[in-house]
GROMACS .gro file of C-alpha atoms in nm:
model
  361
    1MET     CA    1  -0.079  -1.750   0.625
    2CYS     CA    2  -0.156  -2.041   0.829
    3TRP     CA    3  -0.471  -2.213   0.858
    4THR     CA    4  -0.533  -2.393   1.179
    5GLY     CA    5  -0.781  -2.555   1.393
    6VAL     CA    6  -0.601  -2.693   1.699
    7GLN     CA    7  -0.769  -2.825   2.056
    8VAL     CA    8  -0.859  -2.699   2.363
    9GLY     CA    9  -0.543  -2.527   2.537
   10SER     CA   10  -0.293  -2.708   2.236
   11VAL     CA   11   0.029  -2.463   2.069
   12THR     CA   12   0.075  -2.482   1.732
   13GLN     CA   13   0.440  -2.352   1.632
   14ALA     CA   14   0.308  -2.183   1.246
   15THR     CA   15   0.686  -2.019   1.179
   16PRO     CA   16   0.957  -1.856   1.402
   17THR     CA   17   0.747  -1.554   1.412
   18VAL     CA   18   0.381  -1.712   1.445
   19THR     CA   19   0.218  -1.843   1.722
   20THR     CA   20  -0.150  -1.951   1.678
   21VAL     CA   21  -0.317  -2.074   2.035
   22THR     CA   22  -0.699  -2.131   1.953
   23LEU     CA   23  -0.968  -2.300   2.090
   24SER     CA   24  -1.202  -2.583   1.916
   25CYS     CA   25  -1.474  -2.404   1.953
   26PHE     CA   26  -1.376  -2.146   1.718
   27ARG     CA   27  -1.404  -2.245   1.412
   28TYR     CA   28  -1.180  -2.104   1.124
   29PRO     CA   29  -0.888  -1.991   1.309
   30LEU     CA   30  -0.632  -1.837   1.137
   31GLY     CA   31  -0.293  -1.661   1.119
   32THR     CA   32  -0.149  -1.463   0.805
   33VAL     CA   33   0.235  -1.366   0.697
   34SER     CA   34   0.332  -1.165   0.376
   35ARG     CA   35   0.347  -1.305   0.052
   36ARG     CA   36   0.717  -1.374   0.066
   37HIS     CA   37   0.611  -1.653   0.289
   38LEU     CA   38   0.361  -1.832   0.066
   39CYS     CA   39   0.444  -1.775  -0.275
   40ILE     CA   40   0.501  -2.053  -0.462
   41HIS     CA   41   0.603  -1.928  -0.841
   42GLU     CA   42   0.943  -2.019  -0.920
   43THR     CA   43   1.062  -1.714  -0.978
   44VAL     CA   44   0.881  -1.474  -0.740
   45SER     CA   45   0.933  -1.654  -0.494
   46ASN     CA   46   1.324  -1.612  -0.505
   47LEU     CA   47   1.340  -1.227  -0.490
   48SER     CA   48   1.497  -1.191  -0.171
   49GLU     CA   49   1.302  -0.834  -0.086
   50GLY     CA   50   0.909  -0.847   0.039
   51TYR     CA   51   0.885  -0.490  -0.180
   52ASP     CA   52   0.990  -0.695  -0.484
   53ILE     CA   53   0.783  -0.992  -0.417
   54ASP     CA   54   0.493  -0.752  -0.379
   55SER     CA   55   0.561  -0.579  -0.723
   56ALA     CA   56   0.667  -0.890  -0.926
   57CYS     CA   57   0.344  -1.068  -0.828
   58ARG     CA   58   0.133  -0.732  -0.935
   59ALA     CA   59   0.310  -0.739  -1.297
   60LEU     CA   60   0.188  -1.108  -1.298
   61THR     CA   61  -0.160  -1.092  -1.176
   62ALA     CA   62  -0.268  -0.693  -1.260
   63PRO     CA   63  -0.611  -0.675  -1.441
   64TRP     CA   64  -0.422  -0.545  -1.809
   65ILE     CA   65  -0.190  -0.780  -1.791
   66ARG     CA   66  -0.408  -1.042  -1.731
   67ASP     CA   67  -0.630  -0.879  -2.063
   68SER     CA   68  -0.296  -0.911  -2.202
   69ALA     CA   69  -0.246  -1.243  -2.196
   70ILE     CA   70  -0.594  -1.308  -2.326
   71GLN     CA   71  -0.470  -1.136  -2.687
   72ASN     CA   72  -0.081  -1.284  -2.650
   73THR     CA   73   0.009  -1.572  -2.477
   74ASP     CA   74   0.328  -1.506  -2.485
   75VAL     CA   75   0.250  -1.210  -2.239
   76GLU     CA   76   0.313  -1.454  -1.901
   77VAL     CA   77   0.109  -1.470  -1.626
   78CYS     CA   78   0.080  -1.705  -1.302
   79SER     CA   79  -0.055  -1.989  -1.312
   80PHE     CA   80  -0.091  -2.025  -0.974
   81PHE     CA   81  -0.294  -1.703  -0.983
   82GLU     CA   82  -0.471  -1.818  -1.260
   83GLY     CA   83  -0.625  -2.129  -1.073
   84TYR     CA   84  -0.671  -1.997  -0.769
   85GLU     CA   85  -0.921  -1.731  -1.016
   86ASN     CA   86  -1.069  -2.028  -1.184
   87GLU     CA   87  -1.175  -2.278  -0.924
   88GLY     CA   88  -1.002  -2.116  -0.574
   89LYS     CA   89  -1.204  -1.847  -0.526
   90GLU     CA   90  -1.481  -2.049  -0.435
   91ALA     CA   91  -1.398  -2.371  -0.255
   92ILE     CA   92  -1.344  -2.333   0.165
   93LEU     CA   93  -1.014  -2.538   0.329
   94LYS     CA   94  -1.118  -2.862   0.499
   95ALA     CA   95  -1.018  -2.753   0.888
   96GLY     CA   96  -0.741  -2.849   0.986
   97VAL     CA   97  -0.411  -2.791   1.133
   98TYR     CA   98  -0.162  -2.638   0.871
   99ASP     CA   99   0.193  -2.510   0.900
  100LEU     CA  100   0.332  -2.283   0.617
  101ALA     CA  101   0.504  -2.542   0.418
  102GLU     CA  102   0.136  -2.787   0.448
  103PHE     CA  103  -0.031  -2.516   0.345
  104ARG     CA  104   0.196  -2.345   0.046
  105GLN     CA  105   0.186  -2.781  -0.045
  106HIS     CA  106  -0.144  -2.747  -0.065
  107GLY     CA  107  -0.147  -2.476  -0.334
  108THR     CA  108   0.129  -2.638  -0.531
  109ASP     CA  109  -0.088  -2.976  -0.535
  110ARG     CA  110  -0.417  -2.716  -0.679
  111GLY     CA  111  -0.262  -2.494  -0.867
  112TRP     CA  112  -0.360  -2.261  -0.639
  113CYS     CA  113  -0.209  -1.945  -0.527
  114PRO     CA  114  -0.199  -2.028  -0.137
  115TYR     CA  115  -0.137  -1.559  -0.044
  116PHE     CA  116  -0.472  -1.495  -0.226
  117PHE     CA  117  -0.639  -1.828  -0.141
  118ALA     CA  118  -0.601  -1.723   0.276
  119ARG     CA  119  -0.616  -1.371   0.177
  120ARG     CA  120  -0.990  -1.504   0.093
  121MET     CA  121  -1.024  -1.707   0.433
  122LEU     CA  122  -0.948  -1.395   0.627
  123THR     CA  123  -1.307  -1.324   0.566
  124PHE     CA  124  -1.472  -1.596   0.687
  125ALA     CA  125  -1.232  -1.620   1.013
  126ASN     CA  126  -1.349  -1.597   1.365
  127VAL     CA  127  -1.009  -1.559   1.495
  128ILE     CA  128  -0.751  -1.400   1.266
  129VAL     CA  129  -0.347  -1.374   1.402
  130TYR     CA  130  -0.122  -1.147   1.243
  131SER     CA  131   0.076  -0.833   1.206
  132TYR     CA  132  -0.041  -0.533   1.379
  133HIS     CA  133   0.070  -0.404   1.040
  134TYR     CA  134  -0.238  -0.578   0.902
  135LEU     CA  135  -0.495  -0.372   1.104
  136LEU     CA  136  -0.322  -0.007   1.252
  137ASP     CA  137  -0.148   0.058   0.893
  138PRO     CA  138  -0.385   0.223   0.718
  139LYS     CA  139  -0.183   0.141   0.384
  140VAL     CA  140  -0.208  -0.213   0.445
  141ALA     CA  141  -0.553  -0.219   0.638
  142ALA     CA  142  -0.712  -0.088   0.338
  143LEU     CA  143  -0.623  -0.390   0.134
  144VAL     CA  144  -0.594  -0.704   0.410
  145SER     CA  145  -0.834  -0.610   0.604
  146ARG     CA  146  -1.105  -0.408   0.526
  147ASP     CA  147  -1.354  -0.735   0.527
  148LEU     CA  148  -1.291  -0.899   0.817
  149ASN     CA  149  -1.568  -1.001   0.975
  150ARG     CA  150  -1.733  -0.808   1.218
  151ASP     CA  151  -1.701  -1.051   1.535
  152ALA     CA  152  -1.398  -1.213   1.472
  153ILE     CA  153  -1.075  -1.201   1.758
  154VAL     CA  154  -0.765  -1.061   1.608
  155VAL     CA  155  -0.433  -1.160   1.773
  156PHE     CA  156  -0.151  -0.913   1.726
  157ASP     CA  157   0.193  -1.095   1.777
  158GLU     CA  158   0.485  -0.921   1.932
  159ALA     CA  159   0.185  -0.655   2.073
  160HIS     CA  160   0.402  -0.551   2.306
  161ASN     CA  161   0.536  -0.300   2.018
  162ILE     CA  162   0.192  -0.188   1.926
  163ASP     CA  163   0.297   0.175   2.097
  164ASN     CA  164   0.579   0.248   1.906
  165VAL     CA  165   0.400   0.101   1.578
  166CYS     CA  166   0.075   0.293   1.579
  167ILE     CA  167   0.328   0.613   1.581
  168GLU     CA  168   0.492   0.499   1.264
  169SER     CA  169   0.182   0.408   1.053
  170LEU     CA  170   0.101   0.760   1.082
  171SER     CA  171   0.492   0.870   1.048
  172VAL     CA  172   0.703   0.970   0.707
  173ASN     CA  173   1.026   0.983   0.701
  174ILE     CA  174   1.203   1.121   0.377
  175ASP     CA  175   1.605   1.159   0.367
  176GLU     CA  176   1.794   1.289   0.045
  177SER     CA  177   1.796   0.959  -0.125
  178ILE     CA  178   1.456   0.955  -0.165
  179LEU     CA  179   1.417   1.308  -0.238
  180GLY     CA  180   1.668   1.291  -0.508
  181ARG     CA  181   1.432   0.939  -0.627
  182SER     CA  182   1.108   1.075  -0.624
  183ARG     CA  183   1.177   1.399  -0.874
  184ALA     CA  184   1.319   1.060  -1.069
  185CYS     CA  185   1.022   0.928  -1.109
  186LEU     CA  186   0.821   1.221  -1.158
  187GLY     CA  187   0.986   1.273  -1.469
  188ARG     CA  188   0.954   0.912  -1.575
  189LEU     CA  189   0.614   0.916  -1.469
  190ALA     CA  190   0.555   1.236  -1.642
  191ARG     CA  191   0.664   1.077  -1.990
  192ALA     CA  192   0.449   0.803  -1.970
  193VAL     CA  193   0.145   1.056  -1.969
  194GLU     CA  194   0.334   1.176  -2.272
  195ARG     CA  195   0.349   0.885  -2.397
  196SER     CA  196   0.005   0.802  -2.330
  197LYS     CA  197  -0.145   1.085  -2.489
  198ALA     CA  198   0.066   0.990  -2.774
  199GLU     CA  199  -0.066   0.581  -2.840
  200ASP     CA  200  -0.447   0.564  -2.598
  201ALA     CA  201  -0.532   0.946  -2.478
  202SER     CA  202  -0.885   0.790  -2.358
  203ARG     CA  203  -0.711   0.627  -2.078
  204LEU     CA  204  -0.608   0.923  -1.894
  205ARG     CA  205  -0.924   1.104  -2.098
  206GLU     CA  206  -1.159   0.751  -1.903
  207GLU     CA  207  -1.000   0.863  -1.605
  208TYR     CA  208  -1.047   1.257  -1.618
  209GLU     CA  209  -1.435   1.186  -1.677
  210ARG     CA  210  -1.395   0.908  -1.346
  211ILE     CA  211  -1.306   1.228  -1.145
  212MET     CA  212  -1.523   1.396  -1.296
  213THR     CA  213  -1.768   1.237  -1.086
  214SER     CA  214  -1.926   1.261  -0.782
  215VAL     CA  215  -1.737   0.933  -0.677
  216PRO     CA  216  -1.472   0.989  -0.387
  217LEU     CA  217  -1.130   0.916  -0.522
  218ALA     CA  218  -1.025   0.677  -0.221
  219THR     CA  219  -1.395   0.423  -0.324
  220MET     CA  220  -1.284   0.454  -0.723
  221ASN     CA  221  -0.902   0.251  -0.636
  222ALA     CA  222  -1.110   0.035  -0.358
  223ALA     CA  223  -1.350  -0.038  -0.620
  224ALA     CA  224  -1.025  -0.091  -0.899
  225GLY     CA  225  -0.867  -0.413  -0.766
  226SER     CA  226  -0.813  -0.589  -0.363
  227GLU     CA  227  -0.414  -0.505  -0.469
  228MET     CA  228  -0.439  -0.088  -0.486
  229ARG     CA  229  -0.268   0.025  -0.191
  230GLY     CA  230  -0.517   0.255   0.087
  231PRO     CA  231  -0.512   0.632   0.180
  232PRO     CA  232  -0.254   0.701   0.472
  233VAL     CA  233  -0.452   0.766   0.645
  234LEU     CA  234  -0.677   0.635   0.887
  235PRO     CA  235  -1.076   0.546   0.781
  236GLU     CA  236  -1.246   0.848   0.871
  237ASP     CA  237  -0.978   1.079   0.733
  238VAL     CA  238  -1.023   0.942   0.410
  239LEU     CA  239  -1.237   1.215   0.149
  240HIS     CA  240  -1.515   1.159   0.037
  241GLU     CA  241  -1.623   1.432  -0.247
  242ALA     CA  242  -1.467   1.522  -0.559
  243VAL     CA  243  -1.167   1.594  -0.629
  244PRO     CA  244  -1.042   1.982  -0.682
  245THR     CA  245  -1.044   2.127  -1.006
  246GLU     CA  246  -0.634   2.181  -0.928
  247ILE     CA  247  -0.528   1.808  -0.992
  248ARG     CA  248  -0.788   1.626  -1.153
  249ARG     CA  249  -0.542   1.620  -1.489
  250ALA     CA  250  -0.292   1.452  -1.489
  251GLU     CA  251  -0.019   1.664  -1.596
  252ASN     CA  252  -0.149   1.960  -1.396
  253PHE     CA  253  -0.140   1.717  -1.072
  254LEU     CA  254   0.235   1.676  -1.142
  255ALA     CA  255   0.303   1.996  -1.129
  256VAL     CA  256   0.144   2.004  -0.787
  257VAL     CA  257   0.401   1.703  -0.682
  258GLN     CA  258   0.689   1.916  -0.872
  259VAL     CA  259   0.595   2.219  -0.622
  260VAL     CA  260   0.617   1.941  -0.350
  261ILE     CA  261   0.993   1.853  -0.427
  262ASN     CA  262   1.059   2.142  -0.469
  263VAL     CA  263   0.966   2.250  -0.065
  264LEU     CA  264   1.123   1.965   0.062
  265LYS     CA  265   1.427   2.010  -0.093
  266SER     CA  266   1.444   2.367   0.001
  267ARG     CA  267   1.360   2.166   0.377
  268MET     CA  268   1.662   1.992   0.325
  269GLN     CA  269   1.959   2.285   0.222
  270LEU     CA  270   1.913   2.387   0.591
  271ASN     CA  271   2.202   2.345   0.841
  272SER     CA  272   2.065   2.342   1.190
  273SER     CA  273   1.751   2.129   1.309
  274VAL     CA  274   1.436   2.308   1.260
  275GLU     CA  275   1.055   2.236   1.348
  276GLU     CA  276   0.770   2.316   1.202
  277SER     CA  277   0.386   2.278   1.220
  278PRO     CA  278   0.217   2.115   0.888
  279THR     CA  279   0.005   2.375   0.849
  280ARG     CA  280   0.324   2.670   0.812
  281PHE     CA  281   0.461   2.366   0.533
  282VAL     CA  282   0.115   2.330   0.382
  283GLU     CA  283   0.050   2.708   0.329
  284GLU     CA  284   0.372   2.693   0.170
  285ILE     CA  285   0.302   2.463  -0.102
  286VAL     CA  286  -0.062   2.596  -0.167
  287ARG     CA  287   0.080   2.917  -0.240
  288ASP     CA  288   0.374   2.819  -0.416
  289GLY     CA  289   0.122   2.543  -0.629
  290ASN     CA  290  -0.135   2.862  -0.659
  291LEU     CA  291  -0.387   2.639  -0.542
  292GLU     CA  292  -0.724   2.726  -0.399
  293ASP     CA  293  -0.739   2.501  -0.105
  294LYS     CA  294  -0.477   2.289   0.137
  295LYS     CA  295  -0.739   2.059   0.171
  296ASP     CA  296  -0.683   1.995  -0.180
  297LEU     CA  297  -0.344   1.824  -0.088
  298ARG     CA  298  -0.525   1.569   0.098
  299PHE     CA  299  -0.574   1.399  -0.236
  300THR     CA  300  -0.243   1.326  -0.320
  301SER     CA  301  -0.135   0.959  -0.239
  302ASP     CA  302  -0.501   0.872  -0.353
  303ARG     CA  303  -0.477   1.080  -0.716
  304LEU     CA  304  -0.126   0.904  -0.723
  305THR     CA  305  -0.245   0.540  -0.726
  306SER     CA  306  -0.532   0.655  -0.969
  307LEU     CA  307  -0.296   0.755  -1.197
  308LEU     CA  308  -0.024   0.472  -1.165
  309LYS     CA  309  -0.355   0.255  -1.206
  310THR     CA  310  -0.443   0.424  -1.568
  311LEU     CA  311  -0.085   0.412  -1.693
  312GLU     CA  312  -0.134   0.055  -1.611
  313VAL     CA  313   0.210   0.067  -1.402
  314SER     CA  314   0.232  -0.303  -1.238
  315ASP     CA  315   0.625  -0.302  -1.108
  316TRP     CA  316   0.492  -0.019  -0.802
  317SER     CA  317   0.896  -0.061  -0.679
  318GLU     CA  318   0.988   0.183  -0.891
  319TYR     CA  319   0.776   0.501  -0.770
  320ARG     CA  320   0.790   0.434  -0.407
  321PRO     CA  321   0.994   0.678  -0.342
  322LEU     CA  322   0.722   0.884  -0.515
  323GLN     CA  323   0.493   0.710  -0.299
  324ILE     CA  324   0.627   0.821  -0.042
  325VAL     CA  325   0.621   1.182  -0.048
  326SER     CA  326   0.252   1.188  -0.137
  327ASP     CA  327   0.202   0.973   0.189
  328PHE     CA  328   0.404   1.303   0.377
  329VAL     CA  329   0.217   1.564   0.190
  330THR     CA  330  -0.093   1.395   0.226
  331VAL     CA  331  -0.086   1.286   0.617
  332ALA     CA  332   0.047   1.684   0.703
  333ALA     CA  333  -0.241   1.806   0.531
  334THR     CA  334  -0.496   1.579   0.696
  335TYR     CA  335  -0.358   1.603   1.028
  336LEU     CA  336  -0.291   2.019   1.058
  337GLN     CA  337  -0.417   2.029   1.387
  338ASN     CA  338  -0.416   1.754   1.530
  339GLY     CA  339  -0.113   1.702   1.726
  340PHE     CA  340   0.137   1.643   1.410
  341THR     CA  341   0.491   1.812   1.357
  342ILE     CA  342   0.816   1.866   1.089
  343ILE     CA  343   1.090   1.783   1.260
  344PHE     CA  344   1.432   1.840   1.018
  345GLU     CA  345   1.734   1.705   1.148
  346PRO     CA  346   2.055   1.809   0.960
  347PHE     CA  347   2.284   1.595   1.136
  348ASP     CA  348   2.243   1.160   1.221
  349SER     CA  349   2.231   1.125   1.613
  350TYR     CA  350   2.449   0.843   1.607
  351THR     CA  351   2.726   0.936   1.428
  352GLY     CA  352   2.739   1.339   1.379
  353ASP     CA  353   2.749   1.298   1.016
  354CYS     CA  354   2.610   1.474   0.784
  355LYS     CA  355   2.230   1.296   0.664
  356PRO     CA  356   1.971   1.528   0.679
  357ILE     CA  357   1.622   1.365   0.701
  358LEU     CA  358   1.255   1.509   0.735
  359GLN     CA  359   1.038   1.333   0.966
  360LEU     CA  360   0.639   1.394   1.012
  361ALA     CA  361   0.553   1.234   1.287
   0.00000   0.00000   0.00000
């Protein structure tokens, strides 16, 4: 993220991919980038993949990690995040022009995380320059853009691709690699549930009691911490009702996810291209999983997020394949009658090689 305040007509090149044009009448113009460009933690900032950086950051800043560090000084936390929490949350950045290097230096000098500090500044900005994903992708928007000033002017970087991004934001692709790794993730998650039962059953019991309340699961996840990802569906389509009985208990939920994986696997074994409606796909899962209603599957992504939080999973990259599967069934069950379709292609359209892929779009 880059904080700017330049004169009328001036143009500042903040990064190779972000150019901001602002007017002096705007008090808080702000451009945004990811952790990769702003992280100053010695170890995390040296990772190459953005998703790995996000996971490593969570592993140092998750609430349960920070709580453990209070009792055990051997538990590593991010000193820059702690500095931001202790001092930076109430600070306001002085107006001026900062490129990314200067913004990182600002964080280094004060011992504050530049990424989280800039994220907080978004709520004060009245001109925002950022990638369209931050606003159009529901999973990201719920995390980054939910508290934007209602009167803020948003300028999209690379906006000529906006049509494709709108489609991609609600599209989910699954190949054999993702499906195979999701099965391994499910087994790992099941073992984590059993381990939690043996070591601290109260966590799962408390989660069950929370779910039993009338508070929507999406609302509970959003309140659990600023780094909880949002649902993969549009805000107006998020369910605001109690979680179905069939997936309230962790074991029952994992059993339903296993059914989802089995149905996806059956599709992957086809020898020809197939196009089907989400309704048919979802009905098969409902039948095999002994669910009462197709709508139950609309909770899949939120239920997985809740379980990962309950089990205090810091490295979410381990469960990314399972998140993709949960997003697939969540979007399919949410938009049964809204023009979505499921397409299976057994061969690569460019090379002709056998490379099965399922696409929900």
